[in-house]
C-alpha positions as semicolon CSV with decimal commas, in nm:
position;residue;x (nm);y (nm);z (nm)
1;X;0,578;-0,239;2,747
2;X;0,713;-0,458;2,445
3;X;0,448;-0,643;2,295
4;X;0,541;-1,058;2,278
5;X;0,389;-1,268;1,986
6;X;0,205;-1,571;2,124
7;X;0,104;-1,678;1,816
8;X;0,056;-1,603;1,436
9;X;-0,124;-1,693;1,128
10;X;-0,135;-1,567;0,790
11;X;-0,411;-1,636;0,506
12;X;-0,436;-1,554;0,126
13;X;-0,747;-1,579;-0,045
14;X;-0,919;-1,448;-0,367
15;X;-1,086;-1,152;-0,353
16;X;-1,401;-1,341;-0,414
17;X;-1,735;-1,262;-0,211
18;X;-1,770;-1,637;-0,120
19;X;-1,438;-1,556;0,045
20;X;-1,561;-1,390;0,318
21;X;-1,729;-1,615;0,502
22;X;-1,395;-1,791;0,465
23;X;-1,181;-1,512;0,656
24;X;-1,494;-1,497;0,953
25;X;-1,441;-1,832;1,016
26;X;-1,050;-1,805;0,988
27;X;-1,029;-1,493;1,238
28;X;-1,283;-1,697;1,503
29;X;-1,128;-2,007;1,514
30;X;-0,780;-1,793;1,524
31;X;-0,935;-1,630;1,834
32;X;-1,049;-1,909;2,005
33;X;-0,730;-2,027;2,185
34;X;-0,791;-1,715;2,409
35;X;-1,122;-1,863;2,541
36;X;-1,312;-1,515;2,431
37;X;-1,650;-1,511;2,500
38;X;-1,920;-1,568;2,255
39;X;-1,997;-1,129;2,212
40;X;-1,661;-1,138;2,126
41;X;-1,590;-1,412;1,878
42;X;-1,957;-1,221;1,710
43;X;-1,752;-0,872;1,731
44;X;-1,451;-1,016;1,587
45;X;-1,638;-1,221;1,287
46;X;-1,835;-0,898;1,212
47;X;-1,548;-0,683;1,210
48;X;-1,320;-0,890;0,988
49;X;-1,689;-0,941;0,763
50;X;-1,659;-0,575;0,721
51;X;-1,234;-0,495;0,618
52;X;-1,270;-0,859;0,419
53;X;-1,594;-0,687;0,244
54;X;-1,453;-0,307;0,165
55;X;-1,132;-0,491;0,018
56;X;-1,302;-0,699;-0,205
57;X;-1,589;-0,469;-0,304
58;X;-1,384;-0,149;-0,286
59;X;-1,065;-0,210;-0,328
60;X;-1,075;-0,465;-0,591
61;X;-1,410;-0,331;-0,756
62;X;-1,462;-0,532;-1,093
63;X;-1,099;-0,664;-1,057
64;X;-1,000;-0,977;-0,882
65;X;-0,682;-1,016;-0,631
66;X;-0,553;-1,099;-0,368
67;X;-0,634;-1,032;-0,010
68;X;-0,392;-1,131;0,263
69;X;-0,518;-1,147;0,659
70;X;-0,265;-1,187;0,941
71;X;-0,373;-1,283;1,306
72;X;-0,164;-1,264;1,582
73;X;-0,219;-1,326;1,935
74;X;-0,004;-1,127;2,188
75;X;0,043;-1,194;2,528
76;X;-0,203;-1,093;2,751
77;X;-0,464;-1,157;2,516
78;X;-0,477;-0,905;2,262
79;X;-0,586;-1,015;1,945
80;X;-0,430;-0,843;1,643
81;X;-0,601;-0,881;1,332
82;X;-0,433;-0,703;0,942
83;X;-0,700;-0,745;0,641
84;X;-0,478;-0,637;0,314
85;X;-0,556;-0,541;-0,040
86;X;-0,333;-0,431;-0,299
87;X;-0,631;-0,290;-0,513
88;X;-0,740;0,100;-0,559
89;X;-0,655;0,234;-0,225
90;X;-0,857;0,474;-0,070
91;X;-0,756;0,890;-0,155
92;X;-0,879;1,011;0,150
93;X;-0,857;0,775;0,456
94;X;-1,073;1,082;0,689
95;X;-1,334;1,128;0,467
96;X;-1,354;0,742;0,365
97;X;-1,393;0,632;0,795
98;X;-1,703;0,903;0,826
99;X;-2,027;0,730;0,891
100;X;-2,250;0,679;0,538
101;X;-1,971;0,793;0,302
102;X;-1,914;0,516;0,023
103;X;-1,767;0,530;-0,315
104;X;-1,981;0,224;-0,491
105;X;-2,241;0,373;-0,741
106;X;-2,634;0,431;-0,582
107;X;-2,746;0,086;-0,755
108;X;-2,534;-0,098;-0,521
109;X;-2,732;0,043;-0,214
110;X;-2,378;0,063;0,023
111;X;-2,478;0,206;0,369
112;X;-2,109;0,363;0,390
113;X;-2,068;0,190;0,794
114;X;-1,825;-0,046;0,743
115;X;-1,541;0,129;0,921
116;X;-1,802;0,276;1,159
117;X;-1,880;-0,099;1,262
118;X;-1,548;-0,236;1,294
119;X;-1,483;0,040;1,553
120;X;-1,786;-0,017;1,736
121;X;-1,677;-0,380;1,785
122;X;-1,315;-0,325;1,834
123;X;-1,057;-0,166;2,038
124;X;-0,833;0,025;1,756
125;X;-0,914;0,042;1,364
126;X;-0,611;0,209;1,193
127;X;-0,640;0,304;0,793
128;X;-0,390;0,302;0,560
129;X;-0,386;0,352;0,193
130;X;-0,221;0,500;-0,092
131;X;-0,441;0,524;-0,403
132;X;-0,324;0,232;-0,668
133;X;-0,114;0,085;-0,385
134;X;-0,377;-0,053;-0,166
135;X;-0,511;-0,080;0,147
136;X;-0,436;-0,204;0,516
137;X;-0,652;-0,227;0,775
138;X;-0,508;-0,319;1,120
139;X;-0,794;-0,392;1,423
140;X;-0,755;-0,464;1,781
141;X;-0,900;-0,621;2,037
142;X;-0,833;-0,731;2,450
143;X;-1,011;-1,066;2,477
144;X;-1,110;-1,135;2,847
145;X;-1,111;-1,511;2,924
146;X;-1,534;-1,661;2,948
């Protein structure tokens, strides 16, 4: 079945820690106009806390840039959420979505979950990156009505 675009938002922000908080807020209040229930606006601000984090720590790692996130709200309730970086990219996607791996130096005490919790709190997380290009990071999730 064809999916049909209810709705559709996208925002460009700094690649700025401060910034995150930012794109939580964005993606919840984005969500909202399903009526999702509270577990679910938490899942979706945690998720998007994650992708917004990686890009800006990882992708754009003592750089600044750019970091674009599009909603969109099909019908039926599924929420569709992009978080892209045009920074370093990632070299190997696999190895980069397995639990504890991280690539920021031992000082900066990374646990290496962030993809691990955006699929625990979504439906689909899909990768992907091309080193120097950047990368995308496209999560789903079916909001049931409170």
């Amino acid at each position: 079945m064809k999916r049909i675009i209810e709705n559709e938002s996208r925002v460009c922000f700094v690649s700025l820690s401060r910034n995150e908080a930012f794109a939580r807020t964005a993606a919840a209040a984005f969500a909202a106009q399903a009526d999702p229930t509270v577990e679910q606006i938490a899942a979706i601000k945690t998720a998007v806390s994650e992708a917004v984090t990686n890009a800006i720590v990882h992708g754009y790692r003592d750089t600044r840039g750019t970091v674009e996130m599009t909603l969109r709200m099909y019908s039926g309730n599924l929420l569709y959420i992009s978080v892209k970086d045009k920074g370093k990219g990632i070299s190997d996607v696999a190895q980069a979505m397995q639990p504890m791996f991280s690539t920021a130096p031992a000082e900066e005490e990374r646990s290496g979950l962030g993809f691990t919790v955006m699929e625990s709190f979504m439906d689909k997380v899909r990768v992907s990156s091309r080193p120097e290009k950047g990368t995308t990071v496209i999560m789903e999730k079916q909001l049931d009505k409170r």
